[in-house]
mmCIF file of C-alpha atoms in Angstrom:
data_model
loop_
_atom_site.group_PDB
_atom_site.id
_atom_site.type_symbol
_atom_site.label_atom_id
_atom_site.label_comp_id
_atom_site.label_asym_id
_atom_site.label_seq_id
_atom_site.Cartn_x
_atom_site.Cartn_y
_atom_site.Cartn_z
ATOM 1 C CA MET D 6 186.354 54.517 -15.386
ATOM 2 C CA HIS D 7 182.568 54.676 -15.191
ATOM 3 C CA LEU D 8 180.714 52.799 -17.929
ATOM 4 C CA LYS D 9 178.869 55.994 -18.950
ATOM 5 C CA HIS D 10 182.192 57.797 -19.539
ATOM 6 C CA ILE D 11 183.439 54.937 -21.733
ATOM 7 C CA PHE D 12 180.275 55.101 -23.839
ATOM 8 C CA LEU D 13 180.682 58.858 -24.350
ATOM 9 C CA LEU D 14 184.304 58.436 -25.436
ATOM 10 C CA LEU D 15 183.233 55.902 -28.056
ATOM 11 C CA LEU D 16 180.747 58.396 -29.495
ATOM 12 C CA ILE D 17 183.221 61.274 -29.894
ATOM 13 C CA PRO D 18 185.111 59.943 -33.007
ATOM 14 C CA LEU D 19 181.808 59.192 -34.761
ATOM 15 C CA ALA D 20 180.606 62.757 -34.293
ATOM 16 C CA THR D 21 183.838 64.366 -35.492
ATOM 17 C CA THR D 22 184.201 62.226 -38.655
ATOM 18 C CA ALA D 23 180.653 62.693 -40.002
ATOM 19 C CA VAL D 24 180.523 64.063 -43.558
ATOM 20 C CA ALA D 25 177.717 66.418 -44.595
ATOM 21 C CA VAL D 26 175.696 65.417 -47.648
ATOM 22 C CA ASP D 27 175.385 68.074 -50.343
ATOM 23 C CA ASN D 28 172.809 66.766 -52.824
ATOM 24 C CA VAL D 29 172.573 68.398 -56.245
ATOM 25 C CA THR D 30 169.943 67.757 -58.935
ATOM 26 C CA GLU D 31 170.837 68.236 -62.598
ATOM 27 C CA TYR D 32 168.402 67.905 -65.496
ATOM 28 C CA PHE D 33 169.352 66.167 -68.716
ATOM 29 C CA LEU D 34 165.823 66.745 -70.066
ATOM 30 C CA ASP D 35 163.627 69.497 -68.637
ATOM 31 C CA THR D 36 159.929 69.459 -67.803
ATOM 32 C CA VAL D 37 157.736 72.541 -67.466
ATOM 33 C CA ASP D 38 158.447 72.628 -63.734
ATOM 34 C CA SER D 39 162.193 71.956 -63.757
ATOM 35 C CA GLY D 40 163.479 75.335 -64.932
ATOM 36 C CA GLU D 41 163.760 75.779 -68.679
ATOM 37 C CA GLY D 42 160.165 74.709 -69.260
ATOM 38 C CA VAL D 43 159.793 74.136 -72.997
ATOM 39 C CA TRP D 44 161.891 71.524 -74.754
ATOM 40 C CA PRO D 45 162.938 70.766 -78.351
ATOM 41 C CA CYS D 46 162.099 67.405 -79.875
ATOM 42 C CA LEU D 47 161.177 65.488 -82.998
ATOM 43 C CA PHE D 48 157.636 64.166 -83.390
ATOM 44 C CA TYR D 49 155.430 62.181 -85.730
ATOM 45 C CA GLU D 50 151.631 61.966 -85.698
ATOM 46 C CA LEU D 51 150.058 58.656 -86.692
ATOM 47 C CA ASN D 52 146.562 57.941 -87.991
ATOM 48 C CA TYR D 53 145.344 55.187 -85.674
ATOM 49 C CA ASN D 54 146.336 53.641 -82.333
ATOM 50 C CA THR D 55 147.054 50.374 -84.129
ATOM 51 C CA ASP D 56 149.775 52.219 -86.072
ATOM 52 C CA ILE D 57 151.848 52.337 -82.860
ATOM 53 C CA THR D 58 152.240 48.552 -83.070
ATOM 54 C CA PHE D 59 153.511 48.798 -86.658
ATOM 55 C CA ALA D 60 155.897 51.598 -85.652
ATOM 56 C CA GLU D 61 157.275 49.454 -82.825
ATOM 57 C CA ARG D 62 157.916 46.611 -85.248
ATOM 58 C CA ALA D 63 159.942 49.090 -87.297
ATOM 59 C CA LYS D 64 161.815 50.059 -84.080
ATOM 60 C CA TRP D 65 161.062 53.768 -84.354
ATOM 61 C CA TYR D 66 162.538 54.262 -80.868
ATOM 62 C CA GLU D 67 166.084 53.155 -81.785
ATOM 63 C CA LEU D 68 168.947 55.618 -81.409
ATOM 64 C CA ASP D 69 169.885 55.279 -85.102
ATOM 65 C CA GLU D 70 166.349 55.889 -86.433
ATOM 66 C CA ASP D 71 166.222 57.751 -89.769
ATOM 67 C CA GLU D 72 164.884 61.135 -88.628
ATOM 68 C CA SER D 73 164.766 62.808 -92.031
ATOM 69 C CA TYR D 74 160.964 62.545 -92.166
ATOM 70 C CA TRP D 75 160.323 63.614 -88.555
ATOM 71 C CA ARG D 76 158.986 67.086 -87.709
ATOM 72 C CA GLU D 77 160.851 69.430 -85.379
ATOM 73 C CA GLY D 78 158.739 70.617 -82.479
ATOM 74 C CA ILE D 79 158.687 72.226 -79.060
ATOM 75 C CA GLY D 80 157.135 70.403 -76.105
ATOM 76 C CA PRO D 81 155.086 69.972 -74.065
ATOM 77 C CA PHE D 82 152.225 68.864 -76.318
ATOM 78 C CA SER D 83 148.548 69.290 -75.477
ATOM 79 C CA ILE D 84 145.084 69.661 -76.959
ATOM 80 C CA ASP D 85 144.128 72.067 -74.152
ATOM 81 C CA GLN D 86 145.573 75.594 -74.058
ATOM 82 C CA ASN D 87 145.191 75.581 -70.267
ATOM 83 C CA LYS D 88 147.172 72.384 -69.685
ATOM 84 C CA PHE D 89 150.858 72.015 -70.630
ATOM 85 C CA PHE D 90 150.128 73.777 -73.896
ATOM 86 C CA VAL D 91 153.080 74.738 -76.093
ATOM 87 C CA THR D 92 152.528 72.762 -79.290
ATOM 88 C CA GLN D 93 148.954 71.795 -80.112
ATOM 89 C CA TRP D 94 148.399 68.072 -80.504
ATOM 90 C CA GLN D 95 145.047 66.878 -81.819
ATOM 91 C CA SER D 96 145.013 63.980 -79.386
ATOM 92 C CA THR D 97 141.383 63.078 -80.148
ATOM 93 C CA VAL D 98 142.408 62.355 -83.730
ATOM 94 C CA HIS D 99 146.053 61.242 -83.840
ATOM 95 C CA PRO D 100 148.418 59.142 -81.712
ATOM 96 C CA ILE D 101 151.888 60.674 -81.407
ATOM 97 C CA LEU D 102 155.540 59.584 -81.291
ATOM 98 C CA ILE D 103 158.163 61.865 -79.693
ATOM 99 C CA ARG D 104 161.964 61.670 -79.668
ATOM 100 C CA ARG D 105 164.155 63.766 -77.334
ATOM 101 C CA HIS D 106 167.919 63.689 -77.766
ATOM 102 C CA PHE D 107 170.433 64.628 -75.065
ATOM 103 C CA THR D 108 174.207 64.370 -74.651
ATOM 104 C CA LEU D 109 176.052 62.861 -71.684
ATOM 105 C CA THR D 110 179.714 63.311 -70.800
ATOM 106 C CA ALA D 111 181.993 60.923 -68.916
ATOM 107 C CA GLU D 112 181.523 63.156 -65.876
ATOM 108 C CA ASP D 113 177.735 62.849 -66.229
ATOM 109 C CA LEU D 114 178.023 59.065 -66.210
ATOM 110 C CA LEU D 115 179.995 59.191 -62.951
ATOM 111 C CA LYS D 116 177.215 61.264 -61.384
ATOM 112 C CA ILE D 117 174.677 58.746 -62.681
ATOM 113 C CA GLU D 118 176.666 55.848 -61.212
ATOM 114 C CA ILE D 119 176.679 57.277 -57.681
ATOM 115 C CA GLY D 120 173.346 59.111 -57.864
ATOM 116 C CA VAL D 121 169.610 58.597 -58.312
ATOM 117 C CA VAL D 122 168.179 58.934 -61.824
ATOM 118 C CA ASN D 123 164.488 59.844 -62.125
ATOM 119 C CA MET D 124 162.122 60.343 -65.033
ATOM 120 C CA GLU D 125 159.103 62.516 -64.257
ATOM 121 C CA TYR D 126 156.145 62.460 -66.628
ATOM 122 C CA SER D 127 152.627 63.845 -66.913
ATOM 123 C CA TYR D 128 150.552 62.134 -69.605
ATOM 124 C CA ASP D 129 147.241 61.527 -71.340
ATOM 125 C CA GLU D 130 147.048 58.806 -72.446
ATOM 126 C CA ASP D 131 148.650 55.316 -72.359
ATOM 127 C CA PRO D 132 152.337 56.306 -72.721
ATOM 128 C CA THR D 133 155.192 53.894 -73.439
ATOM 129 C CA PHE D 134 158.756 55.143 -72.884
ATOM 130 C CA TRP D 135 161.922 53.904 -74.569
ATOM 131 C CA LEU D 136 165.532 54.786 -73.751
ATOM 132 C CA ASN D 137 168.153 54.143 -76.443
ATOM 133 C CA GLY D 138 166.030 51.379 -77.933
ATOM 134 C CA THR D 139 164.946 49.679 -74.681
ATOM 135 C CA ARG D 140 161.444 49.909 -73.243
ATOM 136 C CA ILE D 141 161.684 51.242 -69.686
ATOM 137 C CA VAL D 142 158.129 51.930 -68.501
ATOM 138 C CA ALA D 143 154.515 52.110 -69.692
ATOM 139 C CA ALA D 144 151.304 53.360 -68.097
ATOM 140 C CA SER D 145 147.559 53.090 -68.692
ATOM 141 C CA GLY D 146 145.125 55.984 -68.802
ATOM 142 C CA TRP D 147 146.180 59.451 -67.676
ATOM 143 C CA ASN D 148 147.329 61.331 -64.559
ATOM 144 C CA ASP D 149 145.795 64.790 -65.163
ATOM 145 C CA ASP D 150 148.195 67.578 -64.032
ATOM 146 C CA ASN D 151 150.178 65.270 -61.763
ATOM 147 C CA TYR D 152 153.634 63.842 -62.420
ATOM 148 C CA ALA D 153 154.521 60.201 -62.022
ATOM 149 C CA THR D 154 158.129 59.330 -61.162
ATOM 150 C CA PHE D 155 160.103 56.399 -62.512
ATOM 151 C CA ARG D 156 163.285 55.763 -60.523
ATOM 152 C CA PHE D 157 165.897 53.991 -62.613
ATOM 153 C CA PRO D 158 167.188 50.724 -61.124
ATOM 154 C CA ASN D 159 170.901 50.115 -61.648
ATOM 155 C CA ALA D 160 170.226 47.903 -64.681
ATOM 156 C CA ARG D 161 168.359 50.748 -66.408
ATOM 157 C CA LYS D 162 171.004 53.338 -65.480
ATOM 158 C CA LYS D 163 173.434 51.318 -67.590
ATOM 159 C CA LEU D 164 171.365 52.127 -70.693
ATOM 160 C CA LEU D 165 172.683 55.693 -70.533
ATOM 161 C CA VAL D 166 175.846 56.142 -72.592
ATOM 162 C CA GLU D 167 178.492 58.749 -73.213
ATOM 163 C CA GLY D 168 177.561 60.917 -76.193
ATOM 164 C CA ASP D 169 174.145 60.904 -77.851
ATOM 165 C CA ASN D 170 171.090 59.428 -76.091
ATOM 166 C CA VAL D 171 167.400 59.480 -76.983
ATOM 167 C CA LEU D 172 164.358 59.186 -74.702
ATOM 168 C CA CYS D 173 161.202 58.411 -76.685
ATOM 169 C CA VAL D 174 157.517 58.170 -75.871
ATOM 170 C CA SER D 175 154.384 57.084 -77.727
ATOM 171 C CA LEU D 176 150.869 58.155 -76.703
ATOM 172 C CA LYS D 177 147.507 56.936 -77.931
ATOM 173 C CA GLN D 178 144.638 58.918 -79.354
ATOM 174 C CA GLY D 179 141.740 59.186 -76.893
ATOM 175 C CA ALA D 180 138.219 60.543 -76.739
ATOM 176 C CA GLY D 181 139.020 63.308 -74.232
ATOM 177 C CA GLY D 182 141.985 65.601 -73.746
ATOM 178 C CA GLY D 183 145.602 64.712 -74.289
ATOM 179 C CA HIS D 184 149.018 65.995 -73.214
ATOM 180 C CA ILE D 185 152.613 64.972 -72.506
ATOM 181 C CA ASP D 186 155.425 66.516 -70.480
ATOM 182 C CA TYR D 187 158.432 64.464 -69.387
ATOM 183 C CA GLY D 188 162.022 64.958 -68.234
ATOM 184 C CA LEU D 189 165.106 63.205 -66.867
ATOM 185 C CA SER D 190 167.319 64.154 -63.928
ATOM 186 C CA VAL D 191 170.091 62.880 -61.654
ATOM 187 C CA THR D 192 170.489 63.682 -57.953
ATOM 188 C CA TYR D 193 173.897 63.021 -56.406
ATOM 189 C CA ASP D 194 176.172 64.020 -53.537
ATOM 190 C CA SER D 195 178.475 66.643 -55.057
ATOM 191 C CA GLN D 196 181.174 65.931 -52.449
ATOM 192 C CA SER D 197 181.533 62.407 -53.793
ATOM 193 C CA THR D 198 182.902 63.764 -57.067
ATOM 194 C CA ALA D 199 185.789 65.634 -55.437
ATOM 195 C CA ILE D 200 189.233 64.050 -55.918
ATOM 196 C CA SER D 201 191.709 64.615 -53.111
ATOM 197 C CA THR D 202 194.794 62.977 -51.628
ATOM 198 C CA PRO D 203 194.889 62.048 -47.911
ATOM 199 C CA GLU D 204 197.330 63.860 -45.646
ATOM 200 C CA GLU D 205 199.005 60.674 -44.405
ATOM 201 C CA GLU D 206 200.111 57.854 -46.691
ATOM 202 C CA THR D 207 201.612 54.451 -45.874
ATOM 203 C CA GLU D 208 202.222 51.282 -47.847
ATOM 204 C CA GLY D 209 199.731 48.510 -48.436
ATOM 205 C CA CYS D 210 196.579 49.726 -50.196
ATOM 206 C CA ASP D 211 195.034 51.469 -53.179
ATOM 207 C CA LEU D 212 192.987 54.603 -52.603
ATOM 208 C CA TYR D 213 189.727 55.390 -54.436
ATOM 209 C CA ASN D 214 187.193 58.179 -54.196
ATOM 210 C CA LEU D 215 183.461 57.370 -54.072
ATOM 211 C CA LEU D 216 183.250 57.496 -57.874
ATOM 212 C CA GLY D 217 185.581 54.509 -58.045
ATOM 213 C CA GLN D 218 188.460 56.609 -59.393
ATOM 214 C CA GLN D 219 191.845 55.382 -58.182
ATOM 215 C CA LEU D 220 193.925 57.854 -56.206
ATOM 216 C CA SER D 221 197.447 57.728 -54.823
ATOM 217 C CA GLY D 222 197.764 56.802 -51.170
ATOM 218 C CA ASN D 223 198.247 53.950 -48.694
ATOM 219 C CA THR D 224 197.248 52.908 -45.183
ATOM 220 C CA ARG D 225 198.253 50.281 -42.662
ATOM 221 C CA HIS D 226 194.682 48.933 -42.299
ATOM 222 C CA GLN D 227 193.267 45.973 -44.204
ATOM 223 C CA GLY D 228 189.808 45.858 -45.748
ATOM 224 C CA VAL D 229 187.663 48.880 -46.600
ATOM 225 C CA VAL D 230 188.163 52.204 -44.819
ATOM 226 C CA ILE D 231 186.045 55.345 -45.255
ATOM 227 C CA THR D 232 187.821 58.562 -44.347
ATOM 228 C CA GLN D 233 187.071 62.176 -45.314
ATOM 229 C CA GLY D 234 184.550 61.093 -47.896
ATOM 230 C CA LYS D 235 186.937 58.594 -49.555
ATOM 231 C CA LYS D 236 186.675 54.814 -49.787
ATOM 232 C CA ILE D 237 190.017 53.033 -49.213
ATOM 233 C CA PHE D 238 190.550 49.420 -50.298
ATOM 234 C CA CYS D 239 193.477 47.990 -48.368
ATOM 235 C CA LYS D 240 195.434 44.868 -49.239
#
């Protein structure tokens, strides 16, 4: 057989077993641009920028913070009616603390495990973000109408828990304008969450889907086998 024909035969199985990627983005916390737009929160206005340091010593960003003295509000916050304005924030006078709660299910955590988690944020000025009591990112200055993106490394993804979560931010008082809009999302391959059983089963291995969920099924191969979107660990 001609060498070219052999090469073409080797390519045929690769083309027929390819699995299409169907990426889906879900928002745990919306921004203005992500769909819902406005967002509920709790907030507290301080007197001076130095008060942020005292608030951090009191761990205002913890999940179990006493919220009885916090004000209910609707974000985004801004001093300018033409920029992210929903709730007016006198940013030239007061620093601000904001707490946003959200709930995650076990299914959400599986999506987070296999997917990409991003926080998008537009700010003015000097924000510091905390997730469930852990500082995750801080920035200096402002980014006008633009959005910065913080992609969660795997270590930070583990901060997200089933049930109640809180994503907090502090911003300093500045001489010019001020605003804040931020949200949290996960992008994942929806096909990876489907649980199915292979058509042929033999003895010798455990079968898992891409979420790490164990399925029934066996194969004669040893090692790791990927077939029909499933990862098979063979003994």
